[in-house]
Coordinates of C-alpha atoms in Angstrom, one line a residue:
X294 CA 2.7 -8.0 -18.7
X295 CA 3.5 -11.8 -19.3
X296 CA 0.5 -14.4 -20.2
X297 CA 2.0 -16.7 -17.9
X298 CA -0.7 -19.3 -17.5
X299 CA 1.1 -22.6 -15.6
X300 CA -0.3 -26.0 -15.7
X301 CA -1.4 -27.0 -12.1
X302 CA -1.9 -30.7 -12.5
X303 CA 1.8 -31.2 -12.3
X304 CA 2.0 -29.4 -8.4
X305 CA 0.0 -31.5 -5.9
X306 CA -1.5 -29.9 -3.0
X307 CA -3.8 -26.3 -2.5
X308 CA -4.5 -24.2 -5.3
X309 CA -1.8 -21.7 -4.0
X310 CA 0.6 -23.8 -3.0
X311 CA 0.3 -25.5 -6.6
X312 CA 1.0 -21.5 -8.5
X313 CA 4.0 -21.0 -6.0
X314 CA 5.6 -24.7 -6.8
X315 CA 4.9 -23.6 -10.4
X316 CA 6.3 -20.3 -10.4
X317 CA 9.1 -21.6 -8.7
X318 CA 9.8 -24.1 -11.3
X319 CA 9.8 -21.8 -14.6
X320 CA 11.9 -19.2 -12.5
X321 CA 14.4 -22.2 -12.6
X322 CA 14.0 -23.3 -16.2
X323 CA 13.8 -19.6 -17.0
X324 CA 10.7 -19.5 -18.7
X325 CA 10.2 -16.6 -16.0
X326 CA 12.8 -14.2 -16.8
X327 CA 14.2 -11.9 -13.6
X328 CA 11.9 -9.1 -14.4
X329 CA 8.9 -10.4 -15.9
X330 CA 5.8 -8.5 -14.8
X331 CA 3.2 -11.0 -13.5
X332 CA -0.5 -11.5 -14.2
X333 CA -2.7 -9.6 -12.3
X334 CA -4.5 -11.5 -9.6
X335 CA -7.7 -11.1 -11.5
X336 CA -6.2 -12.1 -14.4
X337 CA -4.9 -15.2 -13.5
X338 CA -7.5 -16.0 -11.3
X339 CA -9.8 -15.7 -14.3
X340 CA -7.5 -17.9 -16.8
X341 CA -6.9 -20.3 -13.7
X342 CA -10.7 -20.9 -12.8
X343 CA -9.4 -19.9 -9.0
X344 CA -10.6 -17.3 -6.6
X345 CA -8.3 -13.8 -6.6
X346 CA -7.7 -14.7 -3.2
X347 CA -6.1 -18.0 -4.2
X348 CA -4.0 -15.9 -6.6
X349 CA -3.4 -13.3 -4.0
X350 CA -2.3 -15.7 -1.3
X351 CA 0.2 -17.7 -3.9
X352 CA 2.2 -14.6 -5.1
X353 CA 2.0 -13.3 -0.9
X354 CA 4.0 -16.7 -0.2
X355 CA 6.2 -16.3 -3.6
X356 CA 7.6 -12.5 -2.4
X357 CA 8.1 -14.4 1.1
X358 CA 10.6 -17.3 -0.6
X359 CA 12.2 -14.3 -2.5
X360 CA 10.3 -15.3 -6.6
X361 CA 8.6 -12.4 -6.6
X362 CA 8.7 -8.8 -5.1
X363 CA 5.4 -6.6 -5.6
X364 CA 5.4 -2.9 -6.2
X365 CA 2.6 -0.4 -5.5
X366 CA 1.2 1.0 -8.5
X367 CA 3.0 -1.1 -11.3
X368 CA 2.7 -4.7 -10.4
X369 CA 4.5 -7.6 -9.2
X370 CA 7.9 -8.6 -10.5
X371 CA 9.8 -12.1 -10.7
X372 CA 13.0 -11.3 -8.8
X373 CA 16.1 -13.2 -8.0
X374 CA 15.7 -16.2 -5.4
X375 CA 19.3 -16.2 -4.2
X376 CA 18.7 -13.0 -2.9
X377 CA 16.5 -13.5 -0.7
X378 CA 17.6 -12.4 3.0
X379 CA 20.7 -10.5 1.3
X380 CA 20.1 -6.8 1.7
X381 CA 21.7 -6.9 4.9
X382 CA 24.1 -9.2 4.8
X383 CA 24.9 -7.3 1.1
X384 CA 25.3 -4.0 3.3
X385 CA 27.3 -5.1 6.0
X386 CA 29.8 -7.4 3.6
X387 CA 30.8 -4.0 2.4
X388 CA 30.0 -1.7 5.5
X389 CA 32.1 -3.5 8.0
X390 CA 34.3 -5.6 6.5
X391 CA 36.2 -3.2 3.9
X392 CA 39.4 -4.7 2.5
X393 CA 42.9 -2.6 3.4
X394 CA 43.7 0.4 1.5
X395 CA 40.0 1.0 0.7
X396 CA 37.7 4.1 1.3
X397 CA 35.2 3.2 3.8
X398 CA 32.0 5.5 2.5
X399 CA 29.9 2.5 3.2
X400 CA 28.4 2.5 6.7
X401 CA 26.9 6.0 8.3
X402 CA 28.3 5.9 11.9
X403 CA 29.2 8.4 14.5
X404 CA 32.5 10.5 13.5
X405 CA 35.4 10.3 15.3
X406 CA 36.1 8.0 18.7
X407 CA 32.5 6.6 18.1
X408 CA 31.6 8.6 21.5
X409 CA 34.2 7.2 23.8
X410 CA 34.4 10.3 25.5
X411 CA 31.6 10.8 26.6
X412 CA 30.8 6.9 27.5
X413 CA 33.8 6.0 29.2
X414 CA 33.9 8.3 32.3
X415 CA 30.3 7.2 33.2
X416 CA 31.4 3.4 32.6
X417 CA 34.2 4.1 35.1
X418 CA 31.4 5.5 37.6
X419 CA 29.4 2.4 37.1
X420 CA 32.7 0.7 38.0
X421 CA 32.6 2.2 41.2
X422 CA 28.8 1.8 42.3
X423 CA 27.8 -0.1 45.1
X424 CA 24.8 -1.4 43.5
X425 CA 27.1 -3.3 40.3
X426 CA 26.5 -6.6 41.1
X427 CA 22.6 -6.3 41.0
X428 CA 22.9 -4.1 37.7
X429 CA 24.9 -6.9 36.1
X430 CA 22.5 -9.5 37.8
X431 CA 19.7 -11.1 36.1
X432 CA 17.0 -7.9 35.7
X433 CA 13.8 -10.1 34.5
X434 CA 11.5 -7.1 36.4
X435 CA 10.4 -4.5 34.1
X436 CA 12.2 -1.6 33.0
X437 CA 12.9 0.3 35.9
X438 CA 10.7 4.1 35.7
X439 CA 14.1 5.8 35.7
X440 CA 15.1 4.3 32.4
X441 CA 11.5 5.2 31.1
X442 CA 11.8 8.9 32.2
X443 CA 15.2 9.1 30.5
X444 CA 13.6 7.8 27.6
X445 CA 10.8 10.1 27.7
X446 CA 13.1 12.7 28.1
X447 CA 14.9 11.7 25.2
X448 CA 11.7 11.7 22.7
X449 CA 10.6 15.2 23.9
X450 CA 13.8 16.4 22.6
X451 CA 12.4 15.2 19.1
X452 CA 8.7 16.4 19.4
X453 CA 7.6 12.9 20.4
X454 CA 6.1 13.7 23.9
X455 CA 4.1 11.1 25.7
X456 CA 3.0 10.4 28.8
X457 CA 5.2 8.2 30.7
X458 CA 3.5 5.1 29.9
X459 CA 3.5 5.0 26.6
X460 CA 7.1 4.8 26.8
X461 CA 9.4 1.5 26.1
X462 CA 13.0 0.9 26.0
X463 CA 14.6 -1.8 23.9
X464 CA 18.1 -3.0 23.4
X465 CA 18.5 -1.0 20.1
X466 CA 16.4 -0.1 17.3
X467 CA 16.6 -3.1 15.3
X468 CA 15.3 -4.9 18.0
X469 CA 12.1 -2.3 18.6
X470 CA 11.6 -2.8 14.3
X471 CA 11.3 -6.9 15.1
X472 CA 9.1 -6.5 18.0
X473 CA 6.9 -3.7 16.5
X474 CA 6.4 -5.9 13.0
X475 CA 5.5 -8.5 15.6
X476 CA 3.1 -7.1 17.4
X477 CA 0.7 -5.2 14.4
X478 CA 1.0 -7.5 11.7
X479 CA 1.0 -11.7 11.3
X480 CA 2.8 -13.8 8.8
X481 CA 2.1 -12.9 5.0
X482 CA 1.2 -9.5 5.7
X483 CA 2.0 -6.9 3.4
X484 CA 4.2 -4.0 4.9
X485 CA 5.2 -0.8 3.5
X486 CA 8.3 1.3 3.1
X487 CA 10.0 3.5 0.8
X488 CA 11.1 2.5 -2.4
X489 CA 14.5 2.6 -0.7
X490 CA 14.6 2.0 2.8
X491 CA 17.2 0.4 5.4
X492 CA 18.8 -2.8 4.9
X493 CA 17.9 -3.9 8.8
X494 CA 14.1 -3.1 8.6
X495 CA 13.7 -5.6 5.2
X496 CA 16.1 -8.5 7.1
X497 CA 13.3 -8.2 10.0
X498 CA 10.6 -8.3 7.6
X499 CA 11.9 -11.4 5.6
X500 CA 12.8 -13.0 9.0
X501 CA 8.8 -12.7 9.8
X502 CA 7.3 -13.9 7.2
X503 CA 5.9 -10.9 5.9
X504 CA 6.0 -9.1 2.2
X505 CA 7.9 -5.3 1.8
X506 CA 6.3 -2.8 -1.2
X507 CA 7.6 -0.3 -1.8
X508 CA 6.4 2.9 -2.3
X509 CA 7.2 5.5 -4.8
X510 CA 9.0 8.7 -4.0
X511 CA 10.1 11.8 -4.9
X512 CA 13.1 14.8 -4.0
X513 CA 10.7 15.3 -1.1
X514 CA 10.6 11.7 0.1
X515 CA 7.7 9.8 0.2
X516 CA 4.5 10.9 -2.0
X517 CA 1.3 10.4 -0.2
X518 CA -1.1 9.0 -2.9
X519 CA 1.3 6.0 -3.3
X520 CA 0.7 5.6 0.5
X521 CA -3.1 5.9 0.3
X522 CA -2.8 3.4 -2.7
X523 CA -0.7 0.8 -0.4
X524 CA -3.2 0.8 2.2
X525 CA -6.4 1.0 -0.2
X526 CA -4.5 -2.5 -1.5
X527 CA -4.5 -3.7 2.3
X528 CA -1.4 -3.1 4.0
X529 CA -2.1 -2.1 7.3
X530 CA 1.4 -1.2 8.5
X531 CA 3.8 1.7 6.8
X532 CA 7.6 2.0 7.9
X533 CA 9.2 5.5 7.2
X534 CA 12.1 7.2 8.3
X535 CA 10.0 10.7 8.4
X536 CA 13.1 13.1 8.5
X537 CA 16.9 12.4 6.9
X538 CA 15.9 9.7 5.1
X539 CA 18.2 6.5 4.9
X540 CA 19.3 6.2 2.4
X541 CA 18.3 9.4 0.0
X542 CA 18.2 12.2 3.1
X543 CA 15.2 13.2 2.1
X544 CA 12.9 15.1 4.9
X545 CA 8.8 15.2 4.5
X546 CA 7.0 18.6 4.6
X547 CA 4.2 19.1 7.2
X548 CA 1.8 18.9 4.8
X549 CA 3.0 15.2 3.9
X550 CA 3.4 14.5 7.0
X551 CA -0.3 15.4 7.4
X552 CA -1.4 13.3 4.7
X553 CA 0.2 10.2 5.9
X554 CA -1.1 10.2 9.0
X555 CA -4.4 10.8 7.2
X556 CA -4.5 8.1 5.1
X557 CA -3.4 5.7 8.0
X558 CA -6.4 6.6 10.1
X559 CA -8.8 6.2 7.1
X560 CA -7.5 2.7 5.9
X561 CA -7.4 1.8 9.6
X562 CA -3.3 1.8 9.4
X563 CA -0.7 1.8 11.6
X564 CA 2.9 3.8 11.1
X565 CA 6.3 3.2 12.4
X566 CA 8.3 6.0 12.3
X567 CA 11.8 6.2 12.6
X568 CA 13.5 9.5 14.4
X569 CA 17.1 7.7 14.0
X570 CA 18.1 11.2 12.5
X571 CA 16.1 13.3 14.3
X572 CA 18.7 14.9 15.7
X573 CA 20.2 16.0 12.6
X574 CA 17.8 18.0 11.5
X575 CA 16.3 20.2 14.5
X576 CA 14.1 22.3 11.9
X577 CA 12.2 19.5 10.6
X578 CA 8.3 19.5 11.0
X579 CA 6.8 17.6 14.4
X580 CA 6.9 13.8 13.6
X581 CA 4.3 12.4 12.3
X582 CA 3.3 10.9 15.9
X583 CA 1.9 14.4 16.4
X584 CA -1.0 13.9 13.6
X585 CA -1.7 10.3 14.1
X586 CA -0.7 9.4 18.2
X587 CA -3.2 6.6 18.1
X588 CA -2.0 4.9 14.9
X589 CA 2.6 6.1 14.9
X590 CA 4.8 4.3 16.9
X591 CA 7.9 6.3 17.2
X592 CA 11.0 4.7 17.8
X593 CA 14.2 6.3 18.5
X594 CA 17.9 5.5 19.4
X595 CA 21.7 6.5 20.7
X596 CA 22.6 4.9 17.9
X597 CA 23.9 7.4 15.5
X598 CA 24.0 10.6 18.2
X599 CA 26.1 8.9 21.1
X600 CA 27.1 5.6 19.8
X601 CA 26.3 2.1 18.6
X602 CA 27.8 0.5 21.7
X603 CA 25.1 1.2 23.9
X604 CA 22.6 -0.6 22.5
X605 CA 19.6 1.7 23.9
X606 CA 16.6 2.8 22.1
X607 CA 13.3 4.2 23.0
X608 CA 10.1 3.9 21.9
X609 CA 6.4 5.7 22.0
X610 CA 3.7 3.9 21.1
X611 CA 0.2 4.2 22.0
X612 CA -1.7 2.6 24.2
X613 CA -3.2 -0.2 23.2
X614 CA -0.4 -1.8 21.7
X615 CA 2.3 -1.0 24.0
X616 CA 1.4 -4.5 25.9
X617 CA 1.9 -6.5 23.3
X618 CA 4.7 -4.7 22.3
X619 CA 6.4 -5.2 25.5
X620 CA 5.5 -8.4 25.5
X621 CA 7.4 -9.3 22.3
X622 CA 10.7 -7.1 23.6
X623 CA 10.5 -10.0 26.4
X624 CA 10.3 -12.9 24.3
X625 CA 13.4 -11.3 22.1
X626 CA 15.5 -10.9 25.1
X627 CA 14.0 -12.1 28.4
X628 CA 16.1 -9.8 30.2
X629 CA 17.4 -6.0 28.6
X630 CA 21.2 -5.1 29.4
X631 CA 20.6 -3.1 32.5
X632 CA 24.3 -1.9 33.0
X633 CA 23.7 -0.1 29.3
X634 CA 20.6 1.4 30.3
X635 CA 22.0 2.8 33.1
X636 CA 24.5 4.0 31.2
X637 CA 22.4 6.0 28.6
X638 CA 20.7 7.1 31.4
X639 CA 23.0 8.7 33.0
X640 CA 24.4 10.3 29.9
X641 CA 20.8 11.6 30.1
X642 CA 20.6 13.1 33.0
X643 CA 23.6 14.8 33.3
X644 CA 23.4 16.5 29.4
X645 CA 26.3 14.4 28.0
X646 CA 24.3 12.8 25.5
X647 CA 22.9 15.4 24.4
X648 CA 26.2 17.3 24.0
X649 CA 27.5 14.3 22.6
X650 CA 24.1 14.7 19.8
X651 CA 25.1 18.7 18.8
X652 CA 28.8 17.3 18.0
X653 CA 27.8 15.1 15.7
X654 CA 25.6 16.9 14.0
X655 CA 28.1 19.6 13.7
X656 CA 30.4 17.3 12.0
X657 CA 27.9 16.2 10.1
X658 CA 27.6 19.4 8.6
X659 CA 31.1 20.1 8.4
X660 CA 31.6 16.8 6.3
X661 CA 28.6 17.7 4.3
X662 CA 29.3 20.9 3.4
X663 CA 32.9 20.1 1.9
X664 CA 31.2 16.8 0.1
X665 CA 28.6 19.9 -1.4
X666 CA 31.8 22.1 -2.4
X667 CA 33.6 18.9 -4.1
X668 CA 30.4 17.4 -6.0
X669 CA 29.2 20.7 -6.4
X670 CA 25.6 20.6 -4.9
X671 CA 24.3 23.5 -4.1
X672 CA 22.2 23.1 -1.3
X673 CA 23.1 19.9 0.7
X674 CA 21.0 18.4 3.7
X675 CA 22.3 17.7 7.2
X676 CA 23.0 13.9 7.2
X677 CA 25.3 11.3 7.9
X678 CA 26.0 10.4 3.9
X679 CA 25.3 11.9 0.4
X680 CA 22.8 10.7 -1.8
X681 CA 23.8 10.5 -5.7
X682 CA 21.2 9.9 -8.1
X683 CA 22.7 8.1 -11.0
X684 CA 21.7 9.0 -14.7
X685 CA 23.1 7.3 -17.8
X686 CA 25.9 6.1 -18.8
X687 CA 25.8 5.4 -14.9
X688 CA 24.0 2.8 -13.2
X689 CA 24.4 2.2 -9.5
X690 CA 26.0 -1.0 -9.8
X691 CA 28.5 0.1 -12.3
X692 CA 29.2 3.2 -10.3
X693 CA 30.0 1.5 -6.8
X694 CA 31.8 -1.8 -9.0
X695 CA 34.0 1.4 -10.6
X696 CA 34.5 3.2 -7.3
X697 CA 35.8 -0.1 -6.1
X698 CA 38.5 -0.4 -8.4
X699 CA 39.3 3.2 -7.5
X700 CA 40.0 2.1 -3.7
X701 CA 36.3 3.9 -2.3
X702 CA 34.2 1.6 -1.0
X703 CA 29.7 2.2 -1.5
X704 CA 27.0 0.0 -0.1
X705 CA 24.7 -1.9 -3.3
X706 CA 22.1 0.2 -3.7
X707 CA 20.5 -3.2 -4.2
X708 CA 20.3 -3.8 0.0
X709 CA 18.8 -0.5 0.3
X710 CA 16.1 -0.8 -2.5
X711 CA 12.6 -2.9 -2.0
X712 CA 11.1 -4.1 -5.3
X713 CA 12.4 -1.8 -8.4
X714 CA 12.9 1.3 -7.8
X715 CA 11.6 4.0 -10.2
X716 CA 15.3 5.9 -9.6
X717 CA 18.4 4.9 -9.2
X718 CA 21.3 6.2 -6.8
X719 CA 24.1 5.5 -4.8
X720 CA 24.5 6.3 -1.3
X721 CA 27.8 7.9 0.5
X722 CA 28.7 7.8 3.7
X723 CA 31.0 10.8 4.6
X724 CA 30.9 10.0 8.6
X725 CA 32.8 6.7 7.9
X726 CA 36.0 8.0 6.3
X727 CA 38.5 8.5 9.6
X728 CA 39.2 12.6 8.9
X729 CA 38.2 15.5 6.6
X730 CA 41.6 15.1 4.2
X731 CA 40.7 10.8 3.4
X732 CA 36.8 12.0 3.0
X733 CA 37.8 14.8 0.4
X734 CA 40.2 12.2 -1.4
X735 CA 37.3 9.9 -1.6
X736 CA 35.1 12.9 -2.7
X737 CA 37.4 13.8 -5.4
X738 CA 37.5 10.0 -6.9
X739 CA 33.8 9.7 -6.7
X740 CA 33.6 13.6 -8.4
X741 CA 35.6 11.9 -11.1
X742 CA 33.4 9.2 -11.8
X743 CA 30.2 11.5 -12.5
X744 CA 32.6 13.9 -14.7
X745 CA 33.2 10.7 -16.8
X746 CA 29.7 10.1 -17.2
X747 CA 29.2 13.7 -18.6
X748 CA 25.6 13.6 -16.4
X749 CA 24.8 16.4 -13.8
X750 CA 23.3 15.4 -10.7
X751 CA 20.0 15.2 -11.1
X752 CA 19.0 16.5 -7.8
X753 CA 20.5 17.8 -4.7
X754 CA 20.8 15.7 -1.5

């Protein structure tokens, strides 16, 4: 841990505002090395004649402008300012924008026509309705109860039943994650997620104004104690992806599913869980909505099962937040894209998207199975991608710069990581590569690179 003790008299201002203009400072003369573990807010509080609130509120508006990044149970960390706001733009410079000739593994996305079949016949009826010109009108009522009981339809199928109003719809998931950190936390809040978590979730967060920890895991996902300790620290709102875990396809046990929703009711807590995989994985445990219903809002999406292009998602939450919740989908859009709704809804109704769900989560498994063959893992978990933890020689940057050269393309593992990581890995998409025969050449390259670093996997995905 450094001694770091700053002289104050040189920052004007608050006591707080003084340790961030100082901090920032040495982080740009380097007398803060990237990676130096901080003082302890006692600590520094003590050698700085401050309160640990003073301390506590400076290194809270440090991890906000990107100097620091905290992690629960071993401290807080001076991090890299210029990448502050990156992860997703990191991701998505990769994910979407591949050059020619390269491998896409970089972005999990439905297989195949991206569920064209299944959306274009009921675009063509919407064509064809009489009612068109009010569906493409300006919709500034509230959702209409058919598009609710689609979405509550669409929850029960993943164990999240609720009464019909407890039920929102959003125009996709990212923006039910900005509303949802809007309504149950204010700026300088500390949030939680896994150690590794998606890219879009820490661009909302950063966008707010609040601070991500992360929180250890393990094979298994997310350990419980290191949730209890993040909330015993004061976060009072924990983001998890519950089952197929993006991006290390991990899938929590009932018991820890329990325990979560334990601790968040002790400390006072609240939970978003994210059933974006859900459908992948029709054997795991009831989400954790069915421990904690007061404190889980579940959120959900057609994302990944139908198709991007619909922009519909669905949320349960309970009661007394769904107000405020709906309240902040308003101010984010003033008025949802109605023809879409309709659209999902329909698919709804009629089984399609359901259908449209089993196919791609059949060649899901297909893919993964042949990427368990090639990389020889023995017992590989339904998901969209492959999760390869990295031992040395290999480090996650060096594996996805060398993959690179070798024409496959891989997302940083930096976008998906929050703080430092106590692992390292690389994720793999194997629903982005067009067919089975350019997935299993990309396979074999990346097989290649973990021969040459003479290192086993160290753990199955």
């Amino acid at each position: 841990m450094s001694n770091w003790l700053p002289d104050l008299s040189a920052f004007p201002g608050p006591k707080y505002r003084a340790i961030v203009d100082a901090i920032a400072a040495d982080v740009a003369a380097k007398r803060l090395p990237l990676g130096t573990r901080m003082p302890t807010h006692r600590d520094l509080a003590w050698r700085l004649k401050v309160t640990v609130g003073t301390v506590a509120r400076a290194y809270t508006e440090a991890e906000r402008l990107g100097l620091l990044s905290g992690e629960v149970g071993r401290g807080t960390f001076v991090t890299d300012p210029d990448k502050k706001d990156s992860a997703l733009g990191q991701y998505l410079s990769v994910a979407w924008a591949p050059h020619p000739g390269i491998i896409n593994m970089a972005v999990n996305r439905p297989s195949g026509d991206q569920g064209a079949w299944a959306v274009g016949p009921v675009l063509a009826q919407l064509a064809k309705r009489a009612d068109l010109p009010q569906l493409l009108s300006y919709n500034l009522e509230s959702v209409a109860q058919r598009h609710r009981v689609a979405g509550r339809k669409w929850l029960a199928l993943e164990g999240a039943e609720v009464g019909l109003d407890q039920v929102s719809v959003t125009a996709g998931s990212q923006q039910a994650l900005v509303a949802a950190i809007a309504t149950l936390t204010r700026p300088g809040d500390v949030i939680l997620a896994e150690e590794y978590t998606y890219p879009g979730f820490k661009s909302a967060v950063t966008l707010l104004g609040r601070s991500l920890v992360g929180v250890m895991m393990d094979e298994n996902g997310l350990i419980p104690d290191e949730v209890e300790r993040g909330f015993a620290k004061g976060a009072r709102l924990l983001y998890t992806t519950a089952t197929v875990q993006n991006p290390t396809t991990a899938t929590l046990d009932e018991s820890r599913r329990r325990a979560i929703a334990e601790a968040a009711r002790r400390h006072d807590a609240f939970i978003i869980e994210d059933g974006v995989h859900r459908f992948l994985d029709p054997t795991a445990p009831p989400p954790i909505l069915v421990h904690a219903p007061e404190r889980t809002l579940y959120l959900t999406t057609l994302s990944k099962s139908v198709t991007p292009g619909l922009r519909t998602s669905f949320a349960a939450l309970p009661g007394e937040v769904k107000g405020r919740f709906d309240a902040a989908i308003g101010a984010l859009s003033l008025a949802l894209p109605i023809p879409l709704l309709e659209a999902a809804c329909m698919l709804i109704d009629a089984g399609i998207a359901q259908e449209a769900a089993e196919r791609q989560r059949r060649d899901a498994l297909a893919r993964i199975a042949l990427a368990g063959e090639i990389l020889g893992i023995a017992k590989p978990r339904p998901a969209f991608n492959i999760w390869l933890p990295m031992t040395l020689p290999w480090t996650s940057s060096a594996f996805v710069a060398e993959a690179a050269r070798r024409a496959v393309s891989l997302p940083p593992t930096d976008s998906f990581a929050v703080g430092r990581p106590h692992m390292d890995g690389v994720r793999a998409s194997v629903t982005a590569p067009p067919d089975m025969e350019t997935l299993a050449q990309a396979l074999h390259i990346l097989a290649d690179l973990l021969a040459c670093g003479s290192a086993p996997l160290a753990m199955t995905v």
